[in-house]
Amino acid sequence: MLKFATKRIGLALVIAALSVTLLFIIIHLIPGDPARTMLGPRATAEMIADLQARMGLDKTLVEQILIFFGNMLRGDLGMDIFSNRPVATIVFEQLPHTLALILSAIAWSATLGIFLGCFSAVRRNSLADRITGVLAVSFIAAPAFVIALYSLLLFAVKLKWFPAIGAGEPGDIGDIIWHLVLPSFAIGLSWVGYIARLVRASMLEIMGEGHVRTARAFGLPENWITYRYALKLAILPTVTVIGVGMGFLLSAAVFAEIVFSRPGLGKLVIDSITTRNYPVVMGSVLVSTILFVASTTLSDIVNAILDPRIRQAK
Amino acid sequence: MENDILNIRDMSIHYSTPRGTLKALRHVNVSVPKGKIIGVVGESGCGKSTLISAIIRLLAPNANLASGAITFDGKDLFGLSEDEMRGLRGTDISMVFQDPMQTHNPVLTIGRQMTDIQYRDDMTMEQKTKRAVDMLTQVGIPDPAARLNQFPHEFSGGMRQRIAIAMALMARPKLLIADEPTTALDATLEVQIIKRLEELQADIGCSILFISHHLGVIAELCEEVVVMYAGEVVEQGSVREVFHSPQHPYTKALLECDPGHIKEKTRNLPTIPGEIPDLVNIPAGCAFAPRCPRVFDACHTQRPEWTRIKEGQHALCHLAGKEAVQ
């Protein structure tokens, strides 16, 4: 297990380094000069050259990348052009809001999705299965920002059950959860459908396998076979999908944060892109990238914990 | 009757399919006496699997009992509730399946699976584990206590089949159904497994319904044999009689196809020409008629009678008992 985890984490570090490099190059290719943007239209050529030198923009791309990595390892992601605060501080102020949003969305949608998937699988082709199927596909088809807008209009504006904007009073857990409900619902809903379909499909496949027949032939209770024997196998592809799904949730979180005016990484990226605040764009996208690599790695490790065949694979 | 642990009378199982009713089993009679080993032979598609599924009542949802009944240990199996039936599975009736690579759950340890099936027994975990260890020792798994913590993929096919046998016999069942338990294994392992099964059967005193298409194994292990073709029992009798003087042309053809019977060197292994009939549109008369080397007019129009040849040998053929099938 330790060997598997070490290998997988090593690989993740390599992937993270490569994606950060790629990211750096892509940002570099975006038209527009950060120094010129900062100084405004009336800056002289000397002033621009001076700032470019201070920001390290006069060095070659390779040098810039190496310097960037060196700084990154020391936790330095550069300075915000406008507020002159460290980017790392800004990003880590926003990160908890996005993490809370994504993790809560994953948690509720996976729980409900797995339940609905099992529910459908054991009632295969019944009316209940068909209704669940239609619901699941509708959830998948509904874009997160549409759900966000309509749930805002219905539950916050009209019914006033939940607050419309913000992330709640810092330190007040109840209030924070209160503010989390609608955005989490909006970005998690399509995942309920997706996970329900996936779990149903893999449950049906597994319930037809020989070992389930054996379990039945030994008279094990049907609930036991479904939830302790089959689900443990059927959950494996779902874990992988949730790992990859973190990436999609990160982008869905952007919509939710805009619609609900929540602080968070998504909102930070959008704001900094519109103001051409490159260090902040770089810093927040970098953290998102690392978050994504970490979540896929974590899902691999969870799969290895659940499945001895993966764990012991040479 | 009183001596039979399992008695199948006039059983027909039909499947409803989009093409129509598939008559997988038709008027099957099989009885398994207490403490005896009965063999069932037949090629793929003859209804062996349906027969087994019917006995443990794990038939596909589209299957139904069209006629007949199964009596096990005095109980009418199709008259039991689902819970009563489940109570028999794994206690009085056990199964060993064909493919040992698919028999066990791949993400649970062998120990967990062996203790789980004892869930009905009021024993501590240590006692259940001890029983599992004892049983693994009996089927010849070395160092069983340590191996209980391993997962199925850490065992070879032969080992897994021994574990399957250990699991099936752990509850000391009255009837063991073995569905081609050695088909997936190589020849040397086959002999070992058969020997072990024979010893355990003698020890426990259970009956075995042994399904195989390996005639040599049936001859070695069983006292009586049931030959099935296209959903019917075509011949039944003691192994000695059926193997030495087969009455049904299908049995005869099957014996000729057994590589163990071929004495001369040949380039072409014998086969039975033709295919099993479509069980949705079964031909009138005898089901084997289209492939039968001794077919005559009546075979295409009249259903043959279940004919007694001599004490303990019956066949379903117009020629049965009239002349020796050459």
PDB file of C-alpha atoms in Angstrom, chain A residues 73-298:
ATOM      1  CA  LEU A  73       8.597  26.301  -3.576  1.00  0.00           C
ATOM      2  CA  ARG A  74       9.199  29.041  -1.030  1.00  0.00           C
ATOM      3  CA  GLY A  75       5.462  29.825  -1.063  1.00  0.00           C
ATOM      4  CA  ASP A  76       5.944  33.044  -2.999  1.00  0.00           C
ATOM      5  CA  LEU A  77       3.485  33.424  -5.872  1.00  0.00           C
ATOM      6  CA  GLY A  78       4.386  37.044  -6.643  1.00  0.00           C
ATOM      7  CA  MET A  79       2.594  40.266  -5.763  1.00  0.00           C
ATOM      8  CA  ASP A  80      -0.851  41.521  -6.692  1.00  0.00           C
ATOM      9  CA  ILE A  81      -0.319  44.343  -9.179  1.00  0.00           C
ATOM     10  CA  PHE A  82      -3.018  46.570  -7.721  1.00  0.00           C
ATOM     11  CA  SER A  83      -3.135  45.954  -3.966  1.00  0.00           C
ATOM     12  CA  ASN A  84       0.556  45.039  -3.709  1.00  0.00           C
ATOM     13  CA  ARG A  85      -0.341  42.161  -1.363  1.00  0.00           C
ATOM     14  CA  PRO A  86       1.261  38.716  -1.807  1.00  0.00           C
ATOM     15  CA  VAL A  87      -0.729  36.596  -4.256  1.00  0.00           C
ATOM     16  CA  ALA A  88      -0.348  33.558  -1.986  1.00  0.00           C
ATOM     17  CA  THR A  89      -2.154  35.397   0.812  1.00  0.00           C
ATOM     18  CA  ILE A  90      -4.976  36.467  -1.493  1.00  0.00           C
ATOM     19  CA  VAL A  91      -5.420  32.988  -2.972  1.00  0.00           C
ATOM     20  CA  PHE A  92      -5.389  31.275   0.409  1.00  0.00           C
ATOM     21  CA  GLU A  93      -7.976  33.754   1.697  1.00  0.00           C
ATOM     22  CA  GLN A  94     -10.316  32.662  -1.094  1.00  0.00           C
ATOM     23  CA  LEU A  95      -9.451  28.961  -1.179  1.00  0.00           C
ATOM     24  CA  PRO A  96     -11.479  27.839   1.889  1.00  0.00           C
ATOM     25  CA  HIS A  97     -14.702  29.242   0.398  1.00  0.00           C
ATOM     26  CA  THR A  98     -14.234  27.319  -2.854  1.00  0.00           C
ATOM     27  CA  LEU A  99     -13.100  24.164  -1.063  1.00  0.00           C
ATOM     28  CA  ALA A 100     -16.148  24.277   1.209  1.00  0.00           C
ATOM     29  CA  LEU A 101     -18.382  24.708  -1.833  1.00  0.00           C
ATOM     30  CA  ILE A 102     -16.819  21.900  -3.870  1.00  0.00           C
ATOM     31  CA  LEU A 103     -16.475  19.418  -1.044  1.00  0.00           C
ATOM     32  CA  SER A 104     -20.017  19.970   0.188  1.00  0.00           C
ATOM     33  CA  ALA A 105     -21.308  19.559  -3.372  1.00  0.00           C
ATOM     34  CA  ILE A 106     -19.354  16.320  -3.840  1.00  0.00           C
ATOM     35  CA  ALA A 107     -20.444  15.011  -0.458  1.00  0.00           C
ATOM     36  CA  TRP A 108     -24.170  15.460  -0.889  1.00  0.00           C
ATOM     37  CA  SER A 109     -24.295  14.593  -4.567  1.00  0.00           C
ATOM     38  CA  ALA A 110     -22.210  11.418  -4.156  1.00  0.00           C
ATOM     39  CA  THR A 111     -24.289  10.250  -1.195  1.00  0.00           C
ATOM     40  CA  LEU A 112     -27.592  10.819  -2.974  1.00  0.00           C
ATOM     41  CA  GLY A 113     -26.240   9.583  -6.328  1.00  0.00           C
ATOM     42  CA  ILE A 114     -24.938   6.312  -4.885  1.00  0.00           C
ATOM     43  CA  PHE A 115     -28.205   5.753  -3.060  1.00  0.00           C
ATOM     44  CA  LEU A 116     -30.294   6.437  -6.178  1.00  0.00           C
ATOM     45  CA  GLY A 117     -28.011   4.229  -8.273  1.00  0.00           C
ATOM     46  CA  CYS A 118     -28.454   1.271  -5.918  1.00  0.00           C
ATOM     47  CA  PHE A 119     -32.165   1.997  -5.621  1.00  0.00           C
ATOM     48  CA  SER A 120     -32.521   1.830  -9.419  1.00  0.00           C
ATOM     49  CA  ALA A 121     -30.292  -1.180  -9.851  1.00  0.00           C
ATOM     50  CA  VAL A 122     -32.187  -3.402  -7.413  1.00  0.00           C
ATOM     51  CA  ARG A 123     -35.501  -2.329  -8.988  1.00  0.00           C
ATOM     52  CA  ARG A 124     -34.236  -2.697 -12.515  1.00  0.00           C
ATOM     53  CA  ASN A 125     -36.817  -1.770 -15.200  1.00  0.00           C
ATOM     54  CA  SER A 126     -39.514  -0.988 -12.658  1.00  0.00           C
ATOM     55  CA  LEU A 127     -41.474   2.267 -12.747  1.00  0.00           C
ATOM     56  CA  ALA A 128     -39.341   3.628  -9.891  1.00  0.00           C
ATOM     57  CA  ASP A 129     -36.186   2.816 -11.878  1.00  0.00           C
ATOM     58  CA  ARG A 130     -37.517   4.584 -14.954  1.00  0.00           C
ATOM     59  CA  ILE A 131     -38.557   7.694 -13.033  1.00  0.00           C
ATOM     60  CA  THR A 132     -35.170   7.830 -11.319  1.00  0.00           C
ATOM     61  CA  GLY A 133     -33.539   7.433 -14.726  1.00  0.00           C
ATOM     62  CA  VAL A 134     -35.472  10.330 -16.251  1.00  0.00           C
ATOM     63  CA  LEU A 135     -34.691  12.519 -13.234  1.00  0.00           C
ATOM     64  CA  ALA A 136     -31.007  11.588 -13.356  1.00  0.00           C
ATOM     65  CA  VAL A 137     -30.679  12.402 -17.040  1.00  0.00           C
ATOM     66  CA  SER A 138     -32.497  15.727 -16.518  1.00  0.00           C
ATOM     67  CA  PHE A 139     -30.086  16.583 -13.702  1.00  0.00           C
ATOM     68  CA  ILE A 140     -27.132  15.789 -15.954  1.00  0.00           C
ATOM     69  CA  ALA A 141     -28.544  17.926 -18.754  1.00  0.00           C
ATOM     70  CA  ALA A 142     -29.192  21.006 -16.593  1.00  0.00           C
ATOM     71  CA  PRO A 143     -26.230  23.449 -16.659  1.00  0.00           C
ATOM     72  CA  ALA A 144     -24.982  24.547 -13.239  1.00  0.00           C
ATOM     73  CA  PHE A 145     -25.446  28.265 -13.923  1.00  0.00           C
ATOM     74  CA  VAL A 146     -29.097  27.774 -14.920  1.00  0.00           C
ATOM     75  CA  ILE A 147     -29.766  25.809 -11.737  1.00  0.00           C
ATOM     76  CA  ALA A 148     -27.903  28.500  -9.808  1.00  0.00           C
ATOM     77  CA  LEU A 149     -30.024  31.319 -11.274  1.00  0.00           C
ATOM     78  CA  TYR A 150     -33.357  29.577 -10.834  1.00  0.00           C
ATOM     79  CA  SER A 151     -32.635  28.322  -7.340  1.00  0.00           C
ATOM     80  CA  LEU A 152     -31.560  31.846  -6.430  1.00  0.00           C
ATOM     81  CA  LEU A 153     -34.796  33.276  -7.820  1.00  0.00           C
ATOM     82  CA  LEU A 154     -37.010  30.651  -6.243  1.00  0.00           C
ATOM     83  CA  PHE A 155     -35.468  29.852  -2.860  1.00  0.00           C
ATOM     84  CA  ALA A 156     -33.738  33.124  -2.068  1.00  0.00           C
ATOM     85  CA  VAL A 157     -35.740  35.879  -3.771  1.00  0.00           C
ATOM     86  CA  LYS A 158     -39.258  34.464  -3.777  1.00  0.00           C
ATOM     87  CA  LEU A 159     -39.456  32.053  -0.847  1.00  0.00           C
ATOM     88  CA  LYS A 160     -36.646  33.711   1.131  1.00  0.00           C
ATOM     89  CA  TRP A 161     -35.617  30.364   2.665  1.00  0.00           C
ATOM     90  CA  PHE A 162     -31.945  30.890   2.003  1.00  0.00           C
ATOM     91  CA  PRO A 163     -29.722  33.966   1.686  1.00  0.00           C
ATOM     92  CA  ALA A 164     -29.051  35.214  -1.836  1.00  0.00           C
ATOM     93  CA  ILE A 165     -25.491  36.472  -1.688  1.00  0.00           C
ATOM     94  CA  GLY A 166     -22.219  36.158   0.195  1.00  0.00           C
ATOM     95  CA  ALA A 167     -20.549  33.350   2.083  1.00  0.00           C
ATOM     96  CA  GLY A 168     -21.854  34.100   5.573  1.00  0.00           C
ATOM     97  CA  GLU A 169     -20.404  35.673   8.661  1.00  0.00           C
ATOM     98  CA  PRO A 170     -16.805  34.426   9.116  1.00  0.00           C
ATOM     99  CA  GLY A 171     -16.549  32.210  12.188  1.00  0.00           C
ATOM    100  CA  ASP A 172     -20.298  31.578  12.376  1.00  0.00           C
ATOM    101  CA  ILE A 173     -20.522  27.945  11.200  1.00  0.00           C
ATOM    102  CA  GLY A 174     -24.327  27.933  11.049  1.00  0.00           C
ATOM    103  CA  ASP A 175     -24.407  31.030   8.907  1.00  0.00           C
ATOM    104  CA  ILE A 176     -21.658  29.714   6.631  1.00  0.00           C
ATOM    105  CA  ILE A 177     -23.579  26.465   6.063  1.00  0.00           C
ATOM    106  CA  TRP A 178     -26.741  28.482   5.524  1.00  0.00           C
ATOM    107  CA  HIS A 179     -25.044  30.417   2.743  1.00  0.00           C
ATOM    108  CA  LEU A 180     -23.550  27.253   1.283  1.00  0.00           C
ATOM    109  CA  VAL A 181     -26.845  25.431   0.653  1.00  0.00           C
ATOM    110  CA  LEU A 182     -27.976  27.031  -2.627  1.00  0.00           C
ATOM    111  CA  PRO A 183     -24.622  27.226  -4.450  1.00  0.00           C
ATOM    112  CA  SER A 184     -23.756  23.700  -3.343  1.00  0.00           C
ATOM    113  CA  PHE A 185     -27.139  22.489  -4.575  1.00  0.00           C
ATOM    114  CA  ALA A 186     -26.624  24.265  -7.914  1.00  0.00           C
ATOM    115  CA  ILE A 187     -23.255  22.751  -8.735  1.00  0.00           C
ATOM    116  CA  GLY A 188     -23.935  19.324  -7.198  1.00  0.00           C
ATOM    117  CA  LEU A 189     -27.241  18.557  -8.897  1.00  0.00           C
ATOM    118  CA  SER A 190     -25.874  17.331 -12.218  1.00  0.00           C
ATOM    119  CA  TRP A 191     -23.434  15.122 -10.289  1.00  0.00           C
ATOM    120  CA  VAL A 192     -26.325  13.411  -8.538  1.00  0.00           C
ATOM    121  CA  GLY A 193     -27.612  12.334 -11.931  1.00  0.00           C
ATOM    122  CA  TYR A 194     -24.227  11.391 -13.254  1.00  0.00           C
ATOM    123  CA  ILE A 195     -23.242   9.308 -10.231  1.00  0.00           C
ATOM    124  CA  ALA A 196     -26.685   7.671 -10.062  1.00  0.00           C
ATOM    125  CA  ARG A 197     -26.396   6.490 -13.681  1.00  0.00           C
ATOM    126  CA  LEU A 198     -22.835   5.315 -13.189  1.00  0.00           C
ATOM    127  CA  VAL A 199     -23.574   3.402  -9.983  1.00  0.00           C
ATOM    128  CA  ARG A 200     -26.669   1.835 -11.532  1.00  0.00           C
ATOM    129  CA  ALA A 201     -24.696   0.627 -14.560  1.00  0.00           C
ATOM    130  CA  SER A 202     -21.845  -0.831 -12.540  1.00  0.00           C
ATOM    131  CA  MET A 203     -24.203  -2.354  -9.972  1.00  0.00           C
ATOM    132  CA  LEU A 204     -26.126  -4.137 -12.725  1.00  0.00           C
ATOM    133  CA  GLU A 205     -22.904  -5.452 -14.186  1.00  0.00           C
ATOM    134  CA  ILE A 206     -21.609  -6.659 -10.819  1.00  0.00           C
ATOM    135  CA  MET A 207     -24.929  -8.193  -9.749  1.00  0.00           C
ATOM    136  CA  GLY A 208     -24.644 -10.450 -12.793  1.00  0.00           C
ATOM    137  CA  GLU A 209     -21.178 -11.706 -11.872  1.00  0.00           C
ATOM    138  CA  GLY A 210     -20.388 -15.171 -10.585  1.00  0.00           C
ATOM    139  CA  HIS A 211     -19.508 -14.153  -7.050  1.00  0.00           C
ATOM    140  CA  VAL A 212     -22.931 -12.601  -6.492  1.00  0.00           C
ATOM    141  CA  ARG A 213     -24.444 -15.888  -7.605  1.00  0.00           C
ATOM    142  CA  THR A 214     -22.222 -17.651  -5.091  1.00  0.00           C
ATOM    143  CA  ALA A 215     -23.311 -15.302  -2.327  1.00  0.00           C
ATOM    144  CA  ARG A 216     -26.945 -15.997  -3.199  1.00  0.00           C
ATOM    145  CA  ALA A 217     -26.320 -19.738  -3.362  1.00  0.00           C
ATOM    146  CA  PHE A 218     -25.025 -19.523   0.213  1.00  0.00           C
ATOM    147  CA  GLY A 219     -28.221 -17.828   1.273  1.00  0.00           C
ATOM    148  CA  LEU A 220     -26.732 -14.474   2.238  1.00  0.00           C
ATOM    149  CA  PRO A 221     -29.461 -11.846   2.708  1.00  0.00           C
ATOM    150  CA  GLU A 222     -30.117  -9.825  -0.446  1.00  0.00           C
ATOM    151  CA  ASN A 223     -29.446  -6.469   1.263  1.00  0.00           C
ATOM    152  CA  TRP A 224     -26.149  -7.803   2.457  1.00  0.00           C
ATOM    153  CA  ILE A 225     -25.200  -8.899  -1.067  1.00  0.00           C
ATOM    154  CA  THR A 226     -26.211  -5.545  -2.531  1.00  0.00           C
ATOM    155  CA  TYR A 227     -24.602  -3.187  -0.055  1.00  0.00           C
ATOM    156  CA  ARG A 228     -21.677  -5.109   1.406  1.00  0.00           C
ATOM    157  CA  TYR A 229     -20.680  -7.312  -1.511  1.00  0.00           C
ATOM    158  CA  ALA A 230     -21.683  -5.653  -4.780  1.00  0.00           C
ATOM    159  CA  LEU A 231     -21.530  -1.980  -3.846  1.00  0.00           C
ATOM    160  CA  LYS A 232     -17.956  -2.296  -2.658  1.00  0.00           C
ATOM    161  CA  LEU A 233     -17.032  -3.193  -6.240  1.00  0.00           C
ATOM    162  CA  ALA A 234     -19.524  -0.927  -7.979  1.00  0.00           C
ATOM    163  CA  ILE A 235     -18.166   2.095  -6.116  1.00  0.00           C
ATOM    164  CA  LEU A 236     -14.700   1.822  -7.726  1.00  0.00           C
ATOM    165  CA  PRO A 237     -15.451   3.587 -11.047  1.00  0.00           C
ATOM    166  CA  THR A 238     -17.432   6.195  -9.119  1.00  0.00           C
ATOM    167  CA  VAL A 239     -14.415   7.075  -6.989  1.00  0.00           C
ATOM    168  CA  THR A 240     -12.365   7.669 -10.131  1.00  0.00           C
ATOM    169  CA  VAL A 241     -15.091   9.819 -11.647  1.00  0.00           C
ATOM    170  CA  ILE A 242     -15.385  11.894  -8.471  1.00  0.00           C
ATOM    171  CA  GLY A 243     -11.629  12.455  -8.553  1.00  0.00           C
ATOM    172  CA  VAL A 244     -11.773  13.763 -12.107  1.00  0.00           C
ATOM    173  CA  GLY A 245     -15.043  15.542 -11.333  1.00  0.00           C
ATOM    174  CA  MET A 246     -13.241  17.895  -8.952  1.00  0.00           C
ATOM    175  CA  GLY A 247     -11.936  19.650 -12.055  1.00  0.00           C
ATOM    176  CA  PHE A 248     -15.425  20.125 -13.479  1.00  0.00           C
ATOM    177  CA  LEU A 249     -16.697  21.268 -10.105  1.00  0.00           C
ATOM    178  CA  LEU A 250     -13.944  23.878  -9.962  1.00  0.00           C
ATOM    179  CA  SER A 251     -15.249  25.389 -13.179  1.00  0.00           C
ATOM    180  CA  ALA A 252     -18.887  25.013 -12.088  1.00  0.00           C
ATOM    181  CA  ALA A 253     -17.916  26.815  -8.873  1.00  0.00           C
ATOM    182  CA  VAL A 254     -16.960  29.849 -10.978  1.00  0.00           C
ATOM    183  CA  PHE A 255     -20.607  30.232 -12.082  1.00  0.00           C
ATOM    184  CA  ALA A 256     -21.964  29.647  -8.619  1.00  0.00           C
ATOM    185  CA  GLU A 257     -19.587  32.189  -7.110  1.00  0.00           C
ATOM    186  CA  ILE A 258     -20.550  34.832  -9.659  1.00  0.00           C
ATOM    187  CA  VAL A 259     -24.296  34.199  -9.411  1.00  0.00           C
ATOM    188  CA  PHE A 260     -24.312  34.146  -5.610  1.00  0.00           C
ATOM    189  CA  SER A 261     -21.594  36.822  -5.284  1.00  0.00           C
ATOM    190  CA  ARG A 262     -19.580  34.460  -3.141  1.00  0.00           C
ATOM    191  CA  PRO A 263     -15.908  34.991  -2.503  1.00  0.00           C
ATOM    192  CA  GLY A 264     -13.787  32.156  -3.867  1.00  0.00           C
ATOM    193  CA  LEU A 265     -11.175  31.057  -6.379  1.00  0.00           C
ATOM    194  CA  GLY A 266     -13.545  31.237  -9.340  1.00  0.00           C
ATOM    195  CA  LYS A 267     -14.584  34.767  -8.628  1.00  0.00           C
ATOM    196  CA  LEU A 268     -10.954  35.703  -8.017  1.00  0.00           C
ATOM    197  CA  VAL A 269      -9.882  34.311 -11.407  1.00  0.00           C
ATOM    198  CA  ILE A 270     -12.651  36.108 -13.282  1.00  0.00           C
ATOM    199  CA  ASP A 271     -11.973  39.414 -11.505  1.00  0.00           C
ATOM    200  CA  SER A 272      -8.241  39.215 -12.105  1.00  0.00           C
ATOM    201  CA  ILE A 273      -8.605  38.227 -15.753  1.00  0.00           C
ATOM    202  CA  THR A 274     -10.847  41.246 -16.451  1.00  0.00           C
ATOM    203  CA  THR A 275      -8.310  43.549 -14.791  1.00  0.00           C
ATOM    204  CA  ARG A 276      -5.329  41.752 -16.419  1.00  0.00           C
ATOM    205  CA  ASN A 277      -3.944  41.076 -12.971  1.00  0.00           C
ATOM    206  CA  TYR A 278      -1.613  38.337 -14.234  1.00  0.00           C
ATOM    207  CA  PRO A 279       0.122  37.291 -11.015  1.00  0.00           C
ATOM    208  CA  VAL A 280      -3.253  36.692  -9.376  1.00  0.00           C
ATOM    209  CA  VAL A 281      -4.560  34.800 -12.420  1.00  0.00           C
ATOM    210  CA  MET A 282      -1.428  32.681 -12.388  1.00  0.00           C
ATOM    211  CA  GLY A 283      -1.598  32.081  -8.641  1.00  0.00           C
ATOM    212  CA  SER A 284      -5.242  31.079  -8.529  1.00  0.00           C
ATOM    213  CA  VAL A 285      -5.116  28.876 -11.631  1.00  0.00           C
ATOM    214  CA  LEU A 286      -1.983  27.267 -10.203  1.00  0.00           C
ATOM    215  CA  VAL A 287      -3.744  26.404  -6.963  1.00  0.00           C
ATOM    216  CA  SER A 288      -6.733  25.031  -8.911  1.00  0.00           C
ATOM    217  CA  THR A 289      -4.395  22.874 -10.990  1.00  0.00           C
ATOM    218  CA  ILE A 290      -2.704  21.473  -7.923  1.00  0.00           C
ATOM    219  CA  LEU A 291      -6.120  20.875  -6.353  1.00  0.00           C
ATOM    220  CA  PHE A 292      -7.170  18.887  -9.429  1.00  0.00           C
ATOM    221  CA  VAL A 293      -3.989  16.783  -9.525  1.00  0.00           C
ATOM    222  CA  ALA A 294      -4.338  16.160  -5.785  1.00  0.00           C
ATOM    223  CA  SER A 295      -7.955  15.018  -6.110  1.00  0.00           C
ATOM    224  CA  THR A 296      -7.246  12.543  -8.921  1.00  0.00           C
ATOM    225  CA  THR A 297      -4.297  11.184  -6.940  1.00  0.00           C
ATOM    226  CA  LEU A 298      -6.476  10.875  -3.865  1.00  0.00           C
TER     227      LEU A 298
END
